[in-house]
Amino acid sequence: MEALRALGQQLLAIWEQLGISQRVTVVLSGLALVTALGFIVFYTSRGDYALLFGRLGPEEAGKVVQSLDEQSIPYKVGEGGGSIFVPRDLVHKTRMTLASEGIPKSGGVGYELFDKPTFGQSDMAQRVNRLRAVQGELARSINEMEGVESSRVMVVMQENRLIVDPTKKPTASVFVKLATAGLLNQQGVNAIRFLVANAVSGLKYNNVAVVDNFNNTLAGGEDDGSFAAVSGTRLQAQRNLEKYLSQKVKNLLEATLGPGQALVAVNAEIDHDQMITEDLKLTPLGQVERSTTIKSEKSTNTSARAGGTPGTSLNISTGNATQPGLAGNILENNESVTQFANSHSRTNLTRLPGGIQRVTASVVVNQQMVDGEPVARAIPEMTTLTNLVTQALGLKTVAGSGDSVVVSEMAFNTTAADALNEKFDTDQQRSFMWSIARTVLYVLLGFAALFAFWKLVQRSAEEVIPTGVPVGQLVMGGV
């Protein structure tokens, strides 16, 4: 403490020996040095900000900002007020803290509606609240999908009545807000429809309509068996099959030739007919006696036969009259019926829809690069590639099958890709060089401030601040 007190007294004595101009010079030099050092420390130690939440509505953004102010967390608001940035090292912690507070709430209310007691509510109010909760939970789930900024779900349920109308089915409409038109592909639309249909009892996939904020109908409600429903299902099945076969061939070729060295296009025709075939075959040589029926009939018939001498004496009853004779008829009928059963085989064949009728494929491979120049491959190598594609697709090589594959070779046009890569490399190098230049600039500014301070002190007159003289001797006037 005594040493520090003595040093302070010596500095105060030197300050009193300085003139007005020297004092101003020392003060200005000190302020410049402090400012430069503060500038360097501020820009070198400034935290990097990262996105905390984006695509927020004004109400939700206000709740997030209010919570950040209460926690004294620094933040920045992006353009439009929908994006909020915080220091990168606080992003995950802040998200967890806000999530525990239920901020932000996107998609409306969910099942938290039932967190509070609902005693005294009518049955209708409870059913409406349950429907609101389901709609809110579905909207929250849809908001998590790639390409969807926000969404709303509206479900229409059949009213509970004594007489149920079977023609009235549950329906649903989904409104999605996209950043760009066409950002949500058909696979995403189908995922939304299946999600909503399986979350609502009795709701069918075809009765879910999806629209976006660009006035586009992404999916409409189709009746079962309608042309739109059937054609959409068939087209989707064909696309899935073609995508699977194309990716299968592409993975095989890229593993052989390298990434980006092959383009594959596959066209598949699917049999959508359902057929039931019954085949009955009889075997004449395999006869088996099933039954034998024998029928026998015999009948006897006796009748009077005319006799005697013709004349009047026949009609006179006399003792000498001759009696007439008797004639007998015997009828006998024998019948035998034998039934035979032929052995046979019966086959019932049911063919479900979805069989592949015909597959055609077109494959283009990039030419080899030798010393920077494209070189064509040999014919045996191209034949090998064709055989690989044929076997990978399972094509039928017999005549009349309709399956075909064409493998061609040509140099790919990579001008656009090369320009994009060059621009990316240039921007990356520019950003790296600017980062280095900024750091060096901060250091140079610090050295410049020190140099300026040293030059200002050097310009002071030696008789005012003699060099090489102890401070105590200067104070006592022993110069």
XYZ file of C-alpha atoms in Angstrom:
479
model
C 0.000 0.000 0.000
C 2.845 2.416 0.850
C 4.426 1.798 -2.550
C 1.170 2.499 -4.368
C 0.630 5.657 -2.299
C 4.136 6.848 -3.136
C 3.614 6.091 -6.841
C 0.375 8.062 -6.839
C 2.076 11.049 -5.189
C 4.876 10.936 -7.773
C 2.406 10.824 -10.679
C 0.461 13.708 -9.163
C 3.685 15.730 -8.826
C 4.540 15.058 -12.474
C 1.023 16.102 -13.518
C 1.442 19.395 -11.644
C 4.747 20.062 -13.423
C 3.128 19.710 -16.871
C 1.807 22.654 -18.793
C -1.643 23.079 -20.256
C -0.690 21.811 -23.716
C 1.096 18.765 -22.299
C -1.883 17.921 -20.109
C -4.261 18.164 -23.083
C -1.924 15.982 -25.117
C -1.741 13.337 -22.406
C -5.524 13.323 -21.883
C -6.293 13.076 -25.604
C -3.701 10.352 -26.070
C -5.150 8.386 -23.166
C -8.692 8.721 -24.502
C -7.576 7.623 -27.980
C -5.799 4.623 -26.518
C -8.768 3.615 -24.371
C -11.166 4.072 -27.316
C -9.015 1.974 -29.625
C -8.628 -0.781 -27.066
C -12.361 -0.752 -26.326
C -13.121 -0.911 -30.054
C -10.813 -3.898 -30.473
C -12.213 -5.695 -27.443
C -15.808 -5.048 -28.517
C -15.446 -6.384 -32.050
C -13.168 -9.277 -31.188
C -15.225 -10.497 -28.236
C -18.658 -9.810 -29.715
C -20.806 -12.973 -29.618
C -22.062 -14.564 -32.831
C -25.848 -14.413 -33.080
C -27.891 -17.384 -34.322
C -31.555 -17.820 -35.189
C -33.728 -18.593 -32.177
C -37.141 -18.617 -33.860
C -38.218 -17.731 -37.372
C -41.483 -17.184 -39.226
C -43.257 -15.960 -36.119
C -46.440 -13.970 -36.107
C -46.542 -10.560 -34.419
C -48.307 -11.930 -31.346
C -45.909 -14.831 -30.817
C -42.870 -12.652 -31.560
C -44.032 -10.194 -28.902
C -44.291 -12.981 -26.323
C -40.781 -14.200 -27.146
C -39.302 -10.684 -26.883
C -41.073 -10.079 -23.575
C -39.667 -13.303 -22.141
C -36.156 -12.466 -23.356
C -36.360 -9.029 -21.739
C -37.416 -10.593 -18.446
C -34.433 -12.964 -18.579
C -32.025 -10.160 -19.651
C -30.938 -12.117 -22.714
C -29.559 -9.991 -25.581
C -31.362 -10.447 -28.874
C -31.784 -9.018 -32.325
C -34.956 -8.816 -34.377
C -34.728 -9.642 -38.081
C -36.421 -7.910 -40.954
C -40.185 -8.033 -40.754
C -40.134 -8.869 -37.056
C -40.673 -12.580 -37.657
C -37.105 -13.693 -36.873
C -35.361 -13.365 -33.506
C -31.632 -13.937 -32.989
C -29.743 -14.553 -29.735
C -26.067 -15.343 -29.009
C -25.164 -18.706 -30.463
C -24.118 -20.221 -27.149
C -27.550 -19.402 -25.663
C -29.780 -20.720 -28.468
C -30.522 -24.208 -27.133
C -30.831 -23.123 -23.515
C -33.196 -20.291 -24.441
C -35.345 -22.590 -26.579
C -35.731 -25.049 -23.736
C -36.577 -22.260 -21.298
C -39.201 -20.777 -23.616
C -40.615 -24.220 -24.393
C -41.198 -24.801 -20.685
C -43.258 -21.607 -20.702
C -45.245 -22.734 -23.755
C -43.709 -20.104 -26.045
C -44.230 -19.907 -28.954
C -47.594 -21.536 -29.484
C -47.990 -22.239 -33.179
C -51.057 -23.844 -34.696
C -53.551 -22.739 -32.048
C -54.523 -24.480 -28.852
C -54.115 -28.210 -28.356
C -54.961 -30.695 -25.645
C -53.947 -28.159 -23.008
C -57.599 -27.090 -23.221
C -58.362 -29.978 -20.896
C -55.685 -29.107 -18.356
C -58.227 -26.978 -16.519
C -61.319 -28.450 -14.837
C -64.352 -28.558 -17.135
C -67.074 -29.261 -14.593
C -70.418 -27.859 -15.582
C -69.738 -27.783 -19.328
C -72.362 -29.147 -21.641
C -71.757 -32.127 -23.862
C -71.749 -29.901 -26.927
C -69.077 -27.611 -25.437
C -66.891 -30.588 -24.600
C -67.233 -31.976 -28.125
C -66.341 -28.575 -29.615
C -63.301 -28.266 -27.341
C -62.159 -31.744 -28.277
C -62.476 -30.874 -31.965
C -60.490 -27.662 -31.401
C -57.799 -29.608 -29.583
C -57.487 -32.134 -32.422
C -57.297 -29.336 -34.992
C -54.614 -27.531 -32.990
C -52.495 -30.655 -32.510
C -52.726 -31.475 -36.215
C -51.714 -27.929 -37.148
C -48.697 -28.129 -34.836
C -47.633 -31.407 -36.424
C -48.016 -30.027 -39.951
C -45.981 -26.931 -39.019
C -43.012 -29.194 -38.301
C -42.936 -30.445 -41.901
C -40.284 -29.201 -44.281
C -41.440 -26.269 -46.385
C -44.489 -25.362 -44.246
C -44.374 -22.037 -42.400
C -47.776 -22.301 -40.731
C -51.041 -24.143 -41.174
C -54.649 -24.355 -40.095
C -56.870 -27.425 -39.962
C -60.676 -27.375 -40.134
C -62.593 -30.604 -39.463
C -66.330 -31.024 -40.026
C -67.881 -33.911 -38.080
C -71.361 -35.367 -38.436
C -73.772 -34.269 -35.743
C -74.981 -36.828 -33.237
C -78.572 -37.630 -34.087
C -80.961 -40.516 -33.595
C -81.276 -41.026 -37.341
C -77.843 -41.318 -38.943
C -77.458 -40.256 -42.550
C -74.918 -42.622 -44.146
C -74.266 -40.179 -46.992
C -72.787 -37.571 -44.655
C -69.131 -38.316 -43.940
C -66.506 -36.356 -41.967
C -64.482 -33.933 -44.081
C -61.402 -31.806 -43.430
C -59.655 -28.849 -45.030
C -56.009 -27.931 -44.486
C -54.541 -24.511 -45.250
C -50.755 -24.343 -45.459
C -48.622 -21.221 -45.741
C -45.542 -21.789 -47.888
C -42.542 -19.537 -48.366
C -42.471 -20.280 -52.110
C -45.077 -21.659 -54.471
C -44.515 -25.330 -55.229
C -42.230 -25.846 -52.230
C -44.449 -28.675 -50.935
C -44.242 -31.683 -53.262
C -46.895 -34.331 -53.832
C -45.307 -36.630 -51.282
C -45.669 -33.946 -48.615
C -49.300 -33.330 -49.584
C -50.084 -37.039 -49.304
C -48.372 -37.131 -45.909
C -50.600 -34.300 -44.669
C -53.742 -36.028 -45.917
C -52.822 -39.355 -44.292
C -51.912 -37.598 -41.046
C -55.273 -35.829 -40.825
C -57.303 -38.840 -41.980
C -55.787 -41.162 -39.385
C -56.233 -38.651 -36.558
C -60.001 -38.218 -37.014
C -62.362 -41.149 -36.570
C -64.282 -42.030 -39.723
C -62.393 -39.560 -41.922
C -61.176 -40.971 -45.217
C -58.048 -39.954 -47.057
C -60.013 -38.828 -50.119
C -62.118 -36.416 -48.021
C -59.169 -34.232 -46.988
C -58.544 -31.109 -49.097
C -55.251 -29.177 -49.014
C -54.753 -25.595 -50.297
C -51.880 -23.144 -49.964
C -51.483 -19.395 -49.641
C -50.834 -19.023 -53.388
C -54.451 -20.020 -54.226
C -53.378 -23.470 -55.391
C -55.441 -26.580 -54.706
C -52.821 -29.141 -53.765
C -55.375 -31.905 -53.142
C -59.148 -31.965 -53.486
C -61.783 -34.158 -51.946
C -62.490 -37.011 -54.366
C -65.205 -39.627 -54.063
C -64.224 -43.279 -53.789
C -63.930 -44.832 -57.223
C -64.035 -41.490 -59.055
C -61.749 -40.870 -61.995
C -59.681 -38.323 -60.066
C -59.184 -40.641 -57.098
C -58.374 -43.698 -59.202
C -56.103 -41.871 -61.633
C -54.276 -40.117 -58.786
C -53.635 -43.400 -57.010
C -52.456 -45.109 -60.181
C -50.187 -42.236 -61.131
C -48.671 -42.184 -57.656
C -48.056 -45.935 -57.783
C -46.364 -45.593 -61.172
C -44.192 -42.737 -59.937
C -43.119 -44.687 -56.869
C -42.163 -47.700 -58.974
C -40.237 -45.600 -61.494
C -38.449 -43.747 -58.720
C -37.471 -47.010 -57.024
C -36.127 -48.553 -60.239
C -34.279 -45.368 -61.252
C -32.614 -45.039 -57.860
C -31.667 -48.704 -57.929
C -29.863 -48.365 -61.272
C -28.342 -45.009 -60.332
C -26.829 -46.373 -57.124
C -25.308 -49.265 -59.086
C -23.778 -47.017 -61.746
C -22.516 -44.369 -59.316
C -20.787 -47.040 -57.263
C -19.037 -48.140 -60.479
C -18.480 -44.874 -62.356
C -18.570 -42.316 -59.549
C -21.108 -39.819 -58.191
C -22.877 -37.707 -60.777
C -21.622 -39.784 -63.700
C -24.950 -41.303 -64.763
C -28.510 -40.161 -65.478
C -31.336 -42.698 -65.388
C -34.928 -42.399 -66.617
C -37.335 -45.331 -66.260
C -40.844 -45.710 -67.632
C -42.976 -48.485 -66.128
C -46.416 -49.635 -67.215
C -48.470 -51.231 -64.444
C -51.394 -53.586 -64.885
C -54.226 -52.167 -62.784
C -56.796 -54.844 -63.709
C -57.860 -57.519 -61.263
C -58.550 -60.918 -62.821
C -59.996 -64.164 -61.413
C -59.331 -67.275 -63.556
C -60.964 -70.700 -63.026
C -59.383 -73.691 -64.827
C -61.239 -77.045 -64.980
C -59.470 -80.053 -66.519
C -61.254 -83.428 -67.150
C -59.422 -86.777 -67.439
C -61.426 -89.212 -69.631
C -59.156 -92.170 -68.861
C -59.698 -91.839 -65.162
C -63.379 -92.921 -65.109
C -64.827 -94.179 -61.857
C -68.188 -96.000 -61.563
C -70.360 -93.864 -59.389
C -73.710 -95.767 -59.358
C -75.614 -98.567 -61.189
C -79.419 -98.724 -61.444
C -81.137 -101.980 -62.637
C -84.861 -101.860 -63.379
C -86.888 -105.018 -64.316
C -90.639 -105.074 -65.255
C -92.816 -108.162 -66.143
C -96.606 -108.168 -66.855
C -99.103 -110.916 -67.978
C -102.449 -110.181 -69.776
C -105.212 -112.884 -70.564
C -108.112 -112.161 -73.003
C -110.928 -114.200 -74.757
C -110.388 -115.315 -78.300
C -113.239 -116.062 -80.827
C -113.759 -119.789 -81.802
C -116.300 -122.403 -83.203
C -118.275 -122.652 -86.438
C -119.315 -119.378 -87.754
C -123.083 -118.912 -88.220
C -126.241 -118.463 -86.232
C -125.479 -121.317 -84.027
C -122.955 -119.269 -82.185
C -125.586 -116.896 -81.010
C -127.963 -119.607 -79.823
C -127.474 -121.128 -76.468
C -127.382 -124.799 -77.139
C -125.516 -127.465 -75.459
C -123.623 -128.297 -78.543
C -122.166 -124.824 -78.918
C -118.353 -124.624 -78.955
C -116.744 -122.485 -76.241
C -114.408 -119.661 -77.350
C -110.616 -119.970 -76.656
C -108.420 -117.840 -74.263
C -105.228 -115.916 -75.357
C -102.357 -114.869 -72.903
C -99.835 -111.885 -73.442
C -96.588 -111.673 -71.368
C -94.540 -108.329 -71.328
C -91.046 -108.278 -69.754
C -88.735 -105.100 -69.621
C -85.204 -105.085 -68.169
C -83.279 -101.712 -67.872
C -79.762 -101.104 -66.470
C -78.269 -97.578 -65.990
C -74.624 -97.107 -64.909
C -73.224 -93.593 -64.059
C -69.488 -92.870 -64.307
C -67.592 -89.909 -62.785
C -64.618 -88.482 -64.679
C -61.637 -87.314 -62.582
C -60.889 -83.594 -62.965
C -58.777 -80.785 -61.468
C -60.093 -77.306 -60.695
C -57.733 -74.281 -60.258
C -58.853 -70.829 -59.108
C -56.288 -68.098 -59.765
C -56.770 -64.525 -58.531
C -54.365 -61.950 -59.968
C -54.243 -58.712 -58.013
C -53.539 -55.363 -59.693
C -50.031 -53.947 -59.616
C -48.169 -56.297 -61.903
C -45.508 -54.833 -64.177
C -46.444 -55.115 -67.828
C -43.569 -53.308 -69.504
C -40.410 -51.443 -68.468
C -38.240 -49.210 -70.628
C -35.123 -47.419 -69.429
C -32.804 -44.774 -70.826
C -29.375 -44.367 -69.265
C -26.792 -41.722 -70.102
C -23.262 -42.034 -68.721
C -20.601 -39.370 -68.770
C -17.523 -39.891 -70.897
C -14.208 -40.560 -69.239
C -11.855 -37.637 -68.736
C -8.260 -38.254 -69.843
C -5.873 -35.308 -69.490
C -8.867 -32.984 -69.265
C -10.455 -34.258 -72.484
C -13.536 -36.539 -72.776
C -12.763 -39.981 -74.193
C -15.368 -42.515 -75.367
C -15.531 -45.929 -73.725
C -14.885 -49.175 -75.567
C -17.770 -51.225 -76.949
C -17.256 -54.163 -74.514
C -17.439 -51.768 -71.567
C -20.701 -50.272 -72.847
C -22.074 -53.786 -73.360
C -21.200 -54.631 -69.767
C -22.998 -51.516 -68.521
C -26.062 -52.440 -70.589
C -26.131 -55.934 -69.115
C -25.815 -54.532 -65.597
C -28.781 -52.217 -66.120
C -30.857 -55.000 -67.689
C -30.250 -57.374 -64.783
C -30.811 -54.648 -62.161
C -34.214 -53.818 -63.623
C -35.152 -57.479 -64.089
C -36.032 -56.962 -67.758
C -37.225 -59.837 -69.918
C -34.858 -60.418 -72.816
C -37.187 -62.683 -74.812
C -38.664 -61.387 -78.029
C -42.070 -59.781 -77.729
C -41.780 -58.925 -74.043
C -41.731 -55.190 -74.754
C -38.952 -54.453 -72.221
C -36.025 -52.437 -73.538
C -33.030 -50.495 -72.272
C -30.767 -48.004 -73.993
C -27.380 -47.044 -72.547
C -25.682 -44.102 -74.262
C -22.521 -42.179 -73.576
C -21.852 -38.484 -74.009
C -19.996 -35.650 -72.314
C -22.067 -33.893 -69.665
C -22.493 -30.135 -69.852
C -21.138 -28.936 -66.502
C -20.824 -25.250 -67.358
C -23.532 -24.098 -64.933
C -22.284 -26.359 -62.139
C -18.695 -25.253 -62.621
C -19.723 -21.594 -62.573
C -21.720 -22.144 -59.391
C -18.820 -23.972 -57.710
C -16.417 -21.253 -58.776
C -18.698 -18.570 -57.386
C -19.057 -20.506 -54.130
C -15.283 -20.915 -53.818
C -14.772 -17.233 -54.580
C -17.298 -16.149 -51.978
C -15.794 -18.496 -49.417
C -12.281 -17.230 -50.076
C -13.502 -13.640 -49.934
C -15.206 -14.238 -46.620
C -12.087 -15.922 -45.240
C -9.804 -13.115 -46.425
C -12.144 -10.473 -45.019
C -12.151 -12.235 -41.659
C -8.341 -12.252 -41.598
C -8.154 -8.636 -42.778
C -10.604 -7.538 -40.096
C -8.554 -9.225 -37.368
C -5.319 -7.704 -38.689
C -7.002 -4.296 -38.915
C -8.015 -4.449 -35.275
C -4.448 -5.287 -34.276
C -3.044 -2.492 -36.452
C -5.451 -0.017 -34.919
C -4.193 -0.989 -31.474
C -0.589 -0.548 -32.518
C -1.448 2.750 -34.221
C -3.007 4.041 -31.008
C 0.089 3.051 -29.021
C 2.363 4.603 -31.620
C 0.367 7.832 -31.585
C 0.571 7.961 -27.810
C 4.323 7.356 -27.933
C 4.837 10.113 -30.539
C 2.822 12.594 -28.474
C 4.888 11.849 -25.398
C 8.100 12.052 -27.419
C 7.222 15.557 -28.623
C 7.050 16.895 -25.062
C 9.965 19.180 -24.100
C 12.781 17.496 -22.219
C 13.030 20.338 -19.759
C 9.446 19.729 -18.687
C 9.800 15.949 -18.378
C 13.548 15.180 -18.228
C 14.480 11.659 -19.174
C 16.715 9.575 -17.016
C 16.027 11.652 -13.829
C 14.369 10.000 -10.833
C 10.908 11.278 -10.026
C 11.849 12.157 -6.471
C 14.760 14.308 -7.686
C 12.458 16.052 -10.153
C 9.962 16.852 -7.408
C 12.662 18.204 -5.044
C 13.974 20.469 -7.792
C 17.323 18.767 -8.023
C 17.589 18.944 -11.811
